[in-house]
Coordinates of C-alpha atoms in Angstrom, one line a residue:
X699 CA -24.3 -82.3 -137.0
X700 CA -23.2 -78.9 -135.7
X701 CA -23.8 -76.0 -137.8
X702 CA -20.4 -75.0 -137.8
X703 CA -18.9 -78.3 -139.8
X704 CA -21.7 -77.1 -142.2
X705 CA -20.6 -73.6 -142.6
X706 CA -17.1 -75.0 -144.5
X707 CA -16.6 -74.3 -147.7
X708 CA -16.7 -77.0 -150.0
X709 CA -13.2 -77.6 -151.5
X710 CA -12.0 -80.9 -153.3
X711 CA -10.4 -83.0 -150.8
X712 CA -9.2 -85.6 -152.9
X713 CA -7.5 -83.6 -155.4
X714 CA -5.0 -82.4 -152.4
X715 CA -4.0 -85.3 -151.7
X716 CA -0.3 -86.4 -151.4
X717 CA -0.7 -90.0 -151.4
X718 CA 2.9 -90.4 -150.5
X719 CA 2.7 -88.1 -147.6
X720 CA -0.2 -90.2 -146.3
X721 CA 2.1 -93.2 -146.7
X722 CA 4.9 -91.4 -144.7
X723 CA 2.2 -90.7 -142.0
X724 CA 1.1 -94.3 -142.1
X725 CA 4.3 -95.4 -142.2
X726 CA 6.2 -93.3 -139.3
X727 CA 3.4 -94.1 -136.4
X728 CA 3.5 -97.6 -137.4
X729 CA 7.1 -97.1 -136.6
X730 CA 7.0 -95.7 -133.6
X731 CA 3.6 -97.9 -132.1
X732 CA 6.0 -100.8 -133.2
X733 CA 8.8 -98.8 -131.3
X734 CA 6.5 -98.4 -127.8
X735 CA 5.5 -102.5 -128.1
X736 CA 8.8 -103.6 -128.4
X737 CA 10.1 -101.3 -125.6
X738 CA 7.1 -103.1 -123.3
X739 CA 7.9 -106.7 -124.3
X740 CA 12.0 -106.5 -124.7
X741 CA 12.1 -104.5 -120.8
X742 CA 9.6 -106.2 -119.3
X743 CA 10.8 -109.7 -118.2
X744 CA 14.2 -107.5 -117.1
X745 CA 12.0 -105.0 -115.2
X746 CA 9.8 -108.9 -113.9
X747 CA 13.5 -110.4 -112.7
X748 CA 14.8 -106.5 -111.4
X749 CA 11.6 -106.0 -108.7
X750 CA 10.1 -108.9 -108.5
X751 CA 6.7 -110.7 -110.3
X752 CA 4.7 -108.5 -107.0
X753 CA 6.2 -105.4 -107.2
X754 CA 5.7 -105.4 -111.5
X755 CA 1.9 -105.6 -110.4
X756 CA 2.7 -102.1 -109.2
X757 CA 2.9 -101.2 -112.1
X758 CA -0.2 -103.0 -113.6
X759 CA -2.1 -101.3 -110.9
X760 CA -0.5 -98.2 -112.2
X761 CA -2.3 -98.8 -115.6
X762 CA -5.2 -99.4 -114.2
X763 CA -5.5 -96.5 -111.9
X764 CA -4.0 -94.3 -115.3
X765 CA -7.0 -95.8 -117.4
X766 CA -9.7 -95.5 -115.0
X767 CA -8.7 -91.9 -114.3
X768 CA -8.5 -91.0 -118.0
X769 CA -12.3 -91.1 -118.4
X770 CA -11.8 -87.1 -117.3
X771 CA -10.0 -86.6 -120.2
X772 CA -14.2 -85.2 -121.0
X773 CA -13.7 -86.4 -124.6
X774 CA -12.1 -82.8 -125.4
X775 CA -9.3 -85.0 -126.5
X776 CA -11.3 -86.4 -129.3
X777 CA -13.2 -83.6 -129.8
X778 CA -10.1 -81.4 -130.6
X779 CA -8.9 -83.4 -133.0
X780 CA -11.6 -82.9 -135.0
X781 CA -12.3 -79.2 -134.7
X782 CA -8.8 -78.9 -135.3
X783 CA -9.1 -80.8 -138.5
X784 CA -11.9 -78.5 -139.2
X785 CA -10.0 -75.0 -138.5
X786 CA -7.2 -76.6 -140.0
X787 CA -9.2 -76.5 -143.4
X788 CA -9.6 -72.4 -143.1
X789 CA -7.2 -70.4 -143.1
X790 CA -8.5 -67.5 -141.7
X791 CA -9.0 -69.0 -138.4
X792 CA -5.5 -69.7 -137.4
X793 CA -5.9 -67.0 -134.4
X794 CA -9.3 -69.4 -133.2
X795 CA -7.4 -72.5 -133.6
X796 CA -4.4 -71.1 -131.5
X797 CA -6.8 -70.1 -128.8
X798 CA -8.9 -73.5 -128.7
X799 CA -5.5 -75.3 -128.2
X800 CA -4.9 -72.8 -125.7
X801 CA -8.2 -72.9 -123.5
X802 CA -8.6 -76.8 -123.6
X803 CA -4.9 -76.6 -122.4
X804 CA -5.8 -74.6 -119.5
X805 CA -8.6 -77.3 -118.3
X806 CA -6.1 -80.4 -118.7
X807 CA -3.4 -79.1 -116.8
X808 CA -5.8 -78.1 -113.9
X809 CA -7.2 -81.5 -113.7
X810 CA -4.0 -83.0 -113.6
X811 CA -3.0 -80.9 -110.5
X812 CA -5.8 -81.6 -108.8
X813 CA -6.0 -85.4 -109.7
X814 CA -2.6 -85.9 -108.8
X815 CA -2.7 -84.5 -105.3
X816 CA -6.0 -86.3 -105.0
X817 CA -3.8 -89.6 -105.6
X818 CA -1.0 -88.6 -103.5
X819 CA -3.4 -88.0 -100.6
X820 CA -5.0 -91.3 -100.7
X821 CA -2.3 -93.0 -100.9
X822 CA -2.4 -94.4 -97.5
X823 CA -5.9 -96.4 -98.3
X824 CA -4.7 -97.4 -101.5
X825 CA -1.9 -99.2 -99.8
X826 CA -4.3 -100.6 -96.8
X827 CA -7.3 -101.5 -98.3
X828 CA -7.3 -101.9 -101.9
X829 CA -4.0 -103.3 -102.8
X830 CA -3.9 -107.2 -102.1
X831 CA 0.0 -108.0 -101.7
X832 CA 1.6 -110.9 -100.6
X833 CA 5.4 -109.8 -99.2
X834 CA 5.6 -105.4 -100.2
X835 CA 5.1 -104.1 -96.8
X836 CA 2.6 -101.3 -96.9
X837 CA 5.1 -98.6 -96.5
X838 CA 6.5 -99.3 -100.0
X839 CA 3.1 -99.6 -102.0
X840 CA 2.2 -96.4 -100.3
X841 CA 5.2 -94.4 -101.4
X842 CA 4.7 -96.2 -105.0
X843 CA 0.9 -94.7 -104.9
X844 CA 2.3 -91.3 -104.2
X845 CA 4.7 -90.9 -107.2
X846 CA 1.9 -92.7 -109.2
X847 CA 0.0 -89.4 -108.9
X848 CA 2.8 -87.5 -110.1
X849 CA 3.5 -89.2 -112.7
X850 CA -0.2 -89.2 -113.6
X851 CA -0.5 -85.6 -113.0
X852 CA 2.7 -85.0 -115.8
X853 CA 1.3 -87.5 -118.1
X854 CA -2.8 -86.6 -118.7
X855 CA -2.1 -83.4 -120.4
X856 CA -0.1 -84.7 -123.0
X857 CA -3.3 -86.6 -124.4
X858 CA -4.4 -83.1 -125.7
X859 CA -1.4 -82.4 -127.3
X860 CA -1.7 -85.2 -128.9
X861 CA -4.8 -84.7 -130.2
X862 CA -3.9 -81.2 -131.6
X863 CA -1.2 -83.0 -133.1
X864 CA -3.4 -85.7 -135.0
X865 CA -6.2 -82.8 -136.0
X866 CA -3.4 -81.0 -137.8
X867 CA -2.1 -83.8 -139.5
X868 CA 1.5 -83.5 -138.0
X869 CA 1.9 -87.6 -137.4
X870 CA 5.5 -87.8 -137.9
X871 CA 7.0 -85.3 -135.7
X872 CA 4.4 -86.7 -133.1
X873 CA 5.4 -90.5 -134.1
X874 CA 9.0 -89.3 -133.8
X875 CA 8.3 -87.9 -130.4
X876 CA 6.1 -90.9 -129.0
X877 CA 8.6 -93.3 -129.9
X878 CA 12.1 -91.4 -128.8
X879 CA 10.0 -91.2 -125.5
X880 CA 9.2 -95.5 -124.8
X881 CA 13.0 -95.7 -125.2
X882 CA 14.1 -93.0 -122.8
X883 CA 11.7 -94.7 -120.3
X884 CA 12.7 -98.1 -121.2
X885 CA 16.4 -97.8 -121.5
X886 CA 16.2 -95.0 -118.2
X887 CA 14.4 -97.7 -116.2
X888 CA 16.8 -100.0 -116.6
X889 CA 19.4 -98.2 -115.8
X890 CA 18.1 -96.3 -113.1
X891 CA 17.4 -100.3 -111.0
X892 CA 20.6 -101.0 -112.1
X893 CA 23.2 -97.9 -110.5
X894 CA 20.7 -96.6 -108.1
X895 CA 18.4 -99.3 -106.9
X896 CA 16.1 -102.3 -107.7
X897 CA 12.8 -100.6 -106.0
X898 CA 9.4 -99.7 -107.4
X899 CA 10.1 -96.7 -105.8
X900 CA 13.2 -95.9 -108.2
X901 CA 11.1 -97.2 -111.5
X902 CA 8.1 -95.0 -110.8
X903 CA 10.7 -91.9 -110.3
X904 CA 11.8 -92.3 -113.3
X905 CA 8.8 -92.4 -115.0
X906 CA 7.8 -89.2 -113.4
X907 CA 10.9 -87.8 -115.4
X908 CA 11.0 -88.8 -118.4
X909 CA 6.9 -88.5 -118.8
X910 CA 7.1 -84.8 -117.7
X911 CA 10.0 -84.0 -120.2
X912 CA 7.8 -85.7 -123.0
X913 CA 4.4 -83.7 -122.0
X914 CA 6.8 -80.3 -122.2
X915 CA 8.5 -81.7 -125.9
X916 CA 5.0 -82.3 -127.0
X917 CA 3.5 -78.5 -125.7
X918 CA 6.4 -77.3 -127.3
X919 CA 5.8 -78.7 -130.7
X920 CA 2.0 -77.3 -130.2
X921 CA 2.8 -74.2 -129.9
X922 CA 5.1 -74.3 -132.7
X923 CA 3.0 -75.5 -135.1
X924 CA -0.3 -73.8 -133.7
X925 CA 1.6 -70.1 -133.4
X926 CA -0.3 -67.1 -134.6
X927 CA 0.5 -63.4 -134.7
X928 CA -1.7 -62.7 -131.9
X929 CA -1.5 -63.7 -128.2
X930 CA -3.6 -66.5 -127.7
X931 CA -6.1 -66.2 -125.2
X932 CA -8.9 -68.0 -122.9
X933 CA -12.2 -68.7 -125.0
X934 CA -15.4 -69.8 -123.9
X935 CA -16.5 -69.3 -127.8
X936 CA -14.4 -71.6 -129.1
X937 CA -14.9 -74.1 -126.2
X938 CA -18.5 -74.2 -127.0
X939 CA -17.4 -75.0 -130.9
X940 CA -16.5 -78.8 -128.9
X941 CA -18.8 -78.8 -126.0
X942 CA -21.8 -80.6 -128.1
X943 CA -19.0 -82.8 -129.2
X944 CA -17.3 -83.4 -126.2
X945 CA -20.5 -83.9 -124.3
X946 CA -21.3 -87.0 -126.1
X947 CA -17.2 -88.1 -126.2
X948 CA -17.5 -87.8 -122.5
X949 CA -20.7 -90.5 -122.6
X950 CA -18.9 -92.5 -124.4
X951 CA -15.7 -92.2 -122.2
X952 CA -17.9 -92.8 -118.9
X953 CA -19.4 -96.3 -120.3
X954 CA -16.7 -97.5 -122.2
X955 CA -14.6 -96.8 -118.7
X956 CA -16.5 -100.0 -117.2
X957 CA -15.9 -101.7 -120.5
X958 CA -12.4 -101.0 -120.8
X959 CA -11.1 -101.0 -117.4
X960 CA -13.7 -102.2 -114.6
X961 CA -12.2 -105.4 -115.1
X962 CA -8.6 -104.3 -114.1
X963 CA -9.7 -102.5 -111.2
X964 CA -11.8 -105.7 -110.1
X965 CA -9.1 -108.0 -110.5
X966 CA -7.0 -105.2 -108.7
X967 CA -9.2 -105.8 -105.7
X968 CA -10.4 -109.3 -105.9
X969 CA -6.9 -110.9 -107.3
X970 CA -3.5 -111.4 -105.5
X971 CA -0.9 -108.5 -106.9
X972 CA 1.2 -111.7 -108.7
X973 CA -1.5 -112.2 -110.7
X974 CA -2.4 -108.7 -111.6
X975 CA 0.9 -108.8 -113.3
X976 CA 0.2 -111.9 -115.1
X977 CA -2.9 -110.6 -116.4
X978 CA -1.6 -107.2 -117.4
X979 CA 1.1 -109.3 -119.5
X980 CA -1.4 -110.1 -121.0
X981 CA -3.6 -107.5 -121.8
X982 CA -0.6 -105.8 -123.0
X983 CA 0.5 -108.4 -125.7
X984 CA -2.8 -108.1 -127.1
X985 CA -2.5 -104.9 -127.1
X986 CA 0.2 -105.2 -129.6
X987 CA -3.1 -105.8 -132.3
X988 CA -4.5 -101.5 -131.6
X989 CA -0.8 -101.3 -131.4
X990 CA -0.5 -102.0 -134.9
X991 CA -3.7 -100.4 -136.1
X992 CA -3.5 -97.2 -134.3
X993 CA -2.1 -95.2 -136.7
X994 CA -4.5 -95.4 -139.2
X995 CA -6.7 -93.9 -136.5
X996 CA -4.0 -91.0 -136.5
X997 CA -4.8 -90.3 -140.1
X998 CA -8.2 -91.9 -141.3
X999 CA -9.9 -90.3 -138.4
X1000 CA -8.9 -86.4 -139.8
X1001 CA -9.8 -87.4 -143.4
X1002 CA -13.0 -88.7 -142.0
X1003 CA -14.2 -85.0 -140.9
X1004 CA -12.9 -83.8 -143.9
X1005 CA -14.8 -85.6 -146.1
X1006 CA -17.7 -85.0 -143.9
X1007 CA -17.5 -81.5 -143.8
X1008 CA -17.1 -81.1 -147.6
X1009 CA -19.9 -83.7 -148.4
X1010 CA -18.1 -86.3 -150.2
X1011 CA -20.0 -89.4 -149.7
X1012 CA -18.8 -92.0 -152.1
X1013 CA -15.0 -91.0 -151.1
X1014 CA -16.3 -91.8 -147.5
X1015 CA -17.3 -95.0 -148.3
X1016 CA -14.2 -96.0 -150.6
X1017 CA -12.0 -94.5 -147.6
X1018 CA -14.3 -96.5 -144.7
X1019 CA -13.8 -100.1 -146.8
X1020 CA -10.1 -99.4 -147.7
X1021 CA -9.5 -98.7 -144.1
X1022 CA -11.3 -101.4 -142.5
X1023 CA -9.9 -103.9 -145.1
X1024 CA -6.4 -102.7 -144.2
X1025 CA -6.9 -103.5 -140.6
X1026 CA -8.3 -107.0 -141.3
X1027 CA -5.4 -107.5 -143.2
X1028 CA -2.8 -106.8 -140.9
X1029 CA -4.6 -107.5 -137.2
X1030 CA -5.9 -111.2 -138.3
X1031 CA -2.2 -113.2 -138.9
X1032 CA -0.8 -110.9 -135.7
X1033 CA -4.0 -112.4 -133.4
X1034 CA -4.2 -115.5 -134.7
X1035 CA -0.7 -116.3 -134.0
X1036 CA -0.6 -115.2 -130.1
X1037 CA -3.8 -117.6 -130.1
X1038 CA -2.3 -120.2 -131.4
X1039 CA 1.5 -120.2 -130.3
X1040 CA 0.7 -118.1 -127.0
X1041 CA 2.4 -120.8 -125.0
X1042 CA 5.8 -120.5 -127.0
X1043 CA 5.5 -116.9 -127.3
X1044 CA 5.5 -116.6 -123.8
X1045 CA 8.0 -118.8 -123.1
X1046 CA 10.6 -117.6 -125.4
X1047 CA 9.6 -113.8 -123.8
X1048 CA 9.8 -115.0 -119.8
X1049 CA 11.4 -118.1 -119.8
X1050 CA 9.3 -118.3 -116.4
X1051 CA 7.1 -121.9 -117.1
X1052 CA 5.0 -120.4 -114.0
X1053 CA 3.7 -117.3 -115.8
X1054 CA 3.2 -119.5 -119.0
X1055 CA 1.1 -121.7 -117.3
X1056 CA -0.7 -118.7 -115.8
X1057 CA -0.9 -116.1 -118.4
X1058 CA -1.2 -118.4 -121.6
X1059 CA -4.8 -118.6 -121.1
X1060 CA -5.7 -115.3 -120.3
X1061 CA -3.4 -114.4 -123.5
X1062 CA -5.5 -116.3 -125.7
X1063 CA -8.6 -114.9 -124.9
X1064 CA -7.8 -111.1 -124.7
X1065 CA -6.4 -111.9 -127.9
X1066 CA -9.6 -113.0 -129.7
X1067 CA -11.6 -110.3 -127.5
X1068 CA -8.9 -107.5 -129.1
X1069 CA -9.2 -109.0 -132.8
X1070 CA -13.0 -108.2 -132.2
X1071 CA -12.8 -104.6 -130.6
X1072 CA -10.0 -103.7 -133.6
X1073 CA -12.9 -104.5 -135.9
X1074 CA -15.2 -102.0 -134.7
X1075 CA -12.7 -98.8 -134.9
X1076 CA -13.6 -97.9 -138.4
X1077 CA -17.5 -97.7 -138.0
X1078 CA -16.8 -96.2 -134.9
X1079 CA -14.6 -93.4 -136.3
X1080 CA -17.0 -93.1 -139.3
X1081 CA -19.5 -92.2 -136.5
X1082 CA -17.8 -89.9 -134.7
X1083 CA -16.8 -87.9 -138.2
X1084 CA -19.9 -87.4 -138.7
X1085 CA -20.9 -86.1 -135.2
X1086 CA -22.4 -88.9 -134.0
X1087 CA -21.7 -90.4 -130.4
X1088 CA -25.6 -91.5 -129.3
X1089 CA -25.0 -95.1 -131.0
X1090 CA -21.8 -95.9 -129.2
X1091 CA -23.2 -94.7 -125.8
X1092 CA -26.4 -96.3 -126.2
X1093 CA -24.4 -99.6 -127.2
X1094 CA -22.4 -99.6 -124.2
X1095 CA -25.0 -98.8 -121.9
X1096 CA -26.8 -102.2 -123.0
X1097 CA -23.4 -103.6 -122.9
X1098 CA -22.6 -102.2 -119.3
X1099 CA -25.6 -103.7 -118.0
X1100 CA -25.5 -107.0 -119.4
X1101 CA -21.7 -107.8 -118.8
X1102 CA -20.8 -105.9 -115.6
X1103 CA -22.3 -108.3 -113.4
X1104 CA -20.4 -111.0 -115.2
X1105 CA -17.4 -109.2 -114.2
X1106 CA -17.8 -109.3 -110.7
X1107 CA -19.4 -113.6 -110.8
X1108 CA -16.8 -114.5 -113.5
X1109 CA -14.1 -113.2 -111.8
X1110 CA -14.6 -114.3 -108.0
X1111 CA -15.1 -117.7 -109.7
X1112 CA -12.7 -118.1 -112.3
X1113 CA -9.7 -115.0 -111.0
X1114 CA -7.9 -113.4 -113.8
X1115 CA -8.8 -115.6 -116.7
X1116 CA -12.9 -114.9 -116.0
X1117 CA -12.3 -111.1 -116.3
X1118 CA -10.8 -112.0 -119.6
X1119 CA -13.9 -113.4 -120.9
X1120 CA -15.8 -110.6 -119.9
X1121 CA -13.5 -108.9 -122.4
X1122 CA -14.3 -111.0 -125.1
X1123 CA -18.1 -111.3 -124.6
X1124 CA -17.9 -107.4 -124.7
X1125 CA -16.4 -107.4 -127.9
X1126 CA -18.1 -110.3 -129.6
X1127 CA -21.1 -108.7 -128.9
X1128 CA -20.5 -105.5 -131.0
X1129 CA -19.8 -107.7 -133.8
X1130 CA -22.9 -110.0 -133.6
X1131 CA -25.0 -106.7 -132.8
X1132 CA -24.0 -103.4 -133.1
X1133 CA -21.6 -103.7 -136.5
X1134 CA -24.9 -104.7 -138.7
X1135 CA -27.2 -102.0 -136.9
X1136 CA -24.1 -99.9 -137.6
X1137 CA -24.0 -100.0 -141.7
X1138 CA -28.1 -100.5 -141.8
X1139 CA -28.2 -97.0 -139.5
X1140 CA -25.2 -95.1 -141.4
X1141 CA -24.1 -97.4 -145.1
X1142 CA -27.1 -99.0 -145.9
X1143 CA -26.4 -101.9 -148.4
X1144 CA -22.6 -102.0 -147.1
X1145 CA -22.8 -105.0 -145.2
X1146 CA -22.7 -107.5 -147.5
X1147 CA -19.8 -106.1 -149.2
X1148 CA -17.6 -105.4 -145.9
X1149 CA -18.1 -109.3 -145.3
X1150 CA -17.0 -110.1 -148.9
X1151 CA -14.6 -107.5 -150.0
X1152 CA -12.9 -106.4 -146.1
X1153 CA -12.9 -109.5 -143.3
X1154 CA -13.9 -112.6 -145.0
X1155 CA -10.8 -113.1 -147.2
X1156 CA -7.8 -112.4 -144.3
X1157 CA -10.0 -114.1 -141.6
X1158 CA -10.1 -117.2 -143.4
X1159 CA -6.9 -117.1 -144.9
X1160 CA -4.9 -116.0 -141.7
X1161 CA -6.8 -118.6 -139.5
X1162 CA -6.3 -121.6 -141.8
X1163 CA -2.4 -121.1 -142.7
X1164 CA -1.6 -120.2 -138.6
X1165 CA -3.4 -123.4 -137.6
X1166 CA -1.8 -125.5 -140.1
X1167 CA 1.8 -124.2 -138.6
X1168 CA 0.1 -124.9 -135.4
X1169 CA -0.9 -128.6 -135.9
X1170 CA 2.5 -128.9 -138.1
X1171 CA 4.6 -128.1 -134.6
X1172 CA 2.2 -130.4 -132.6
X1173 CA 2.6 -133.6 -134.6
X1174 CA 6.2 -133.0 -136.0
X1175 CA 8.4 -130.5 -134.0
X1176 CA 7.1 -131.3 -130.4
X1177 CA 10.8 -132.8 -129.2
X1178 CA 12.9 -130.2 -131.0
X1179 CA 10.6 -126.8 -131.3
X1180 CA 13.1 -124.0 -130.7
X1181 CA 12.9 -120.3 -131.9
X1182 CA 14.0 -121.3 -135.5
X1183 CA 11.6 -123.1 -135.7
X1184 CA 9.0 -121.4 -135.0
X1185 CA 10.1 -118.1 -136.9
X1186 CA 10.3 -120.6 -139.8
X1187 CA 7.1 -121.7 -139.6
X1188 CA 5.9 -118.2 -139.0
X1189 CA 7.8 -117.0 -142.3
X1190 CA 6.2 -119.3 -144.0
X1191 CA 2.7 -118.7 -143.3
X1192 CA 3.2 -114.9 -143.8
X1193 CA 4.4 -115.6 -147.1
X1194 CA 1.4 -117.9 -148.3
X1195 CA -0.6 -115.1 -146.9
X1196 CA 1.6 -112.8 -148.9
X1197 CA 0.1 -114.4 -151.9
X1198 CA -3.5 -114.6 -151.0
X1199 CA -4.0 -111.0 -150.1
X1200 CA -4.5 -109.1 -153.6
X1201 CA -3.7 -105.7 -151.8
X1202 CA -0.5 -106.8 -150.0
X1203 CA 0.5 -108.7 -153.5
X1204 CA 0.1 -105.0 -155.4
X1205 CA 2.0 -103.5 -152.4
X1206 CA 5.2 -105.9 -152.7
X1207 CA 5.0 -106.0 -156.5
X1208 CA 5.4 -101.8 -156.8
X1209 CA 7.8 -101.9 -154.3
X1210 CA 10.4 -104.1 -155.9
X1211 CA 10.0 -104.0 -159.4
X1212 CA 9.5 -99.8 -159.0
X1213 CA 11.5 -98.3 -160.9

């Protein structure tokens, strides 16, 4: 640990608490993750029948290019979360909080420039020799590729501002922000192919501008709530307060990068660009499960280094099974129903039996692959709290060398739905393996009671009510299953699960009988 989180005084966290104002935070980025999802899966069968299935895989490419250049985010992102958490704790170090903000800001708006125009100039082989479409003359993809680096080159810095954001606790205005953003791009979009034209052109420009206006909202709330009485300036001493930190974020950012998006850039390559879309479908519905879970992150991950830094063990380990039994509860039902109903989910979304046919499978198992990986945030934020980023690099170096290769075979053999699997081997394989190593390395004697008391009650519960709707619509609604029915059966099941989970029983009970 670095001698500076050991240097804090030691003040009583708990006691400072405002449970209701970590409900609000909870609360208002659950709104607006819930906001960002939506946007994707209301807009994105009108952006499919605007452009076209090929042009949309544009756009996946566009989120695979974006994730694979985000690994030189250098983990600063992370790591400023947490030193400002730290700073945030003291304060008589406003001024060195101002001018941390400040210096990382300086290095993420200088990779963007030069990342963008790195883009914009390689845009030509992009279009020739790695993009594998079917009818969009090359002209087209390469003016797409250009815009992609601006808007790519507007859009990195703001991962540092939200960072700062998160380290200082200031979730809602963030949330508020986040969300007020998906619907300017969604609802801009839209209109934008509608009055102007249906190009890929026209969708990334708009992007360009609405992202830019939310990086500038975002620095502007910064420096608000970051504002000192003296000018903030460039400091290599307060870099080096993250560069331990960020070195090992980086590590993890490198490896995880083949993890997390090696297999969008091979199916980039080795796919046809209608299928790129159909499998960034459906990565991104099962992305709706971190979609959900994410803002714990936002404010367990701060409290985390606090209670590090003051030495409060047995509130670390109270706040580490609350958490993870919270995100049991809540990404368990969500998965197992696109597993089970992904076929009628995506047809009541496309109304395209094509795609269904297509994606359904690729759903399913990104779906179980993303139930896994959700899993594994709490130990892994538990580990970075307390200044620890070898595990997670080690891990995914074992992992890289195991799995890549399956990548590149599974994928020339099977398309789109073998990179999925690579997914879920990933994933299964940190809970078969690294999850026990984790609580025998950092909560030894936890294990046993994270099965019990934190996954075994919604996994079982979840996955035996949502297969019972399942077989109940295969045996007795197969000629007349429409959207009632299915949201019937749906609000069913949640309320037998209602009943079975203690936590969300107490939850309901003070909320309607509260006075």
């Amino acid at each position: 640990m670095n001698k500076h989180v050991l240097q804090l005084p030691k003040v009583p966290l708990l006691s400072r608490l405002n449970f209701q104002s970590s409900s609000a935070r909870v609360i208002a980025n659950l709104f607006s993750r819930a906001v960002v999802a939506l946007a994707g899966i209301v807009f994105v069968p009108i952006y499919i029948r605007l452009i076209g299935v090929e042009s949309y895989g544009l756009v996946a490419f566009y989120g695979t290019l974006s994730g694979a250049l985000i690994v030189l985010d250098l983990g600063l992102s992370t790591a400023i979360s947490r030193q400002v958490a730290i700073l945030n704790a003291q304060p008589d170090k406003k001024h060195d909080l101002r001018n941390l903000v400040f210096s990382v800001e300086i290095i993420y708006w200088a990779i963007a420039l030069v990342v963008g125009l790195v883009v914009f100039f390689l845009a030509n082989p992009i279009a020739v020799y790695w993009v594998k479409a079917k009818d969009l003359p090359v002209p087209v993809i390469e003016k797409a590729v250009r815009i992609m680096g601006l808007v790519f080159a507007l859009q990195f810095p703001a991962s540092i501002y939200n960072g700062v954001m998160i380290g200082l606790e200031k979730q809602i205005p963030n949330a508020l922000a986040t969300a007020l953003s998906a619907l300017v791009k969604a609802f801009g979009a839209v209109t934008v192919l509608l009055l102007i034209r249906p190009t890929i052109e026209w969708y990334f420009i708009w992007q360009a501008i609405s992202v830019g206006l939310f990086t500038l909202f975002l620095r502007y709330l910064t420096k608000r709530y970051t504002a000192s009485d003296q000018k903030a300036v460039f400091s290599k001493t307060q870099l080096q307060t993250v560069r331990n930190f960020a070195a090992g974020m980086m590590g993890i950012s490198l490896i995880t990068f083949f993890l997390g998006q090696a297999d969008k850039i091979v199916v980039s390559k080795l796919v046809l660009l209608e299928f790129v879309g159909y499998y960034n479908l459906a990565f991104m519905l099962a992305s709706m499960l971190t979609q959900i879970i994410s803002p714990l992150q936002s404010v367990v991950f701060p409290r985390f280094a606090t209670l590090v830094a003051t030495n409060q063990q047995e509130a670390l380990i109270r706040l580490y099974h609350k958490s993870c039994r919270w995100v049991a509860i809540v990404i368990f039902p969500v998965g197992f129903t696109l597993v089970f109903f992904a076929k009628e989910i995506l047809f009541f979304w496309t109304k395209n039996p094509t795609l269904v046919e297509h994606t359904a499978p690729i759903l399913q198992t990104f779906t179980v692959g993303t139930m896994c990986n959700c899993i594994m945030w709490m130990p892994y934020f538990f580990m970075l709290a307390k200044g620890n980023t070898r595990f997670t690099i080690y891990q995914n170096i074992i992992a890289s060398v195991i799995l890549v290769p399956l990548l590149f075979w599974w994928t020339g053999k099977y398309g789109a739905f073998g990179a999925s699997l690579v997914w879920l081997c990933v994933n299964a394989g940190y809970i078969v393996f690294s999850l026990p190593l984790f609580h025998r390395l950092f909560m030894k004697g936890e294990l046993f009671n994270w099965l019990k008391d934190d996954a075994a009650l919604p996994l079982l519960s979840s996955g035996i009510l949502l297969l019972g709707a399942k077989l109940l619509q295969t045996f007795f609604l197969t000629q007349s299953f429409n959207i009632f029915y299915f949201g019937a059966l749906l609000s069913l099941a949640g309320v037998l699960y209602l009943f079975l989970i203690p936590e969300l029983r107490k939850f309901c009970t003070a909320l309607f009988l509260k006075k």
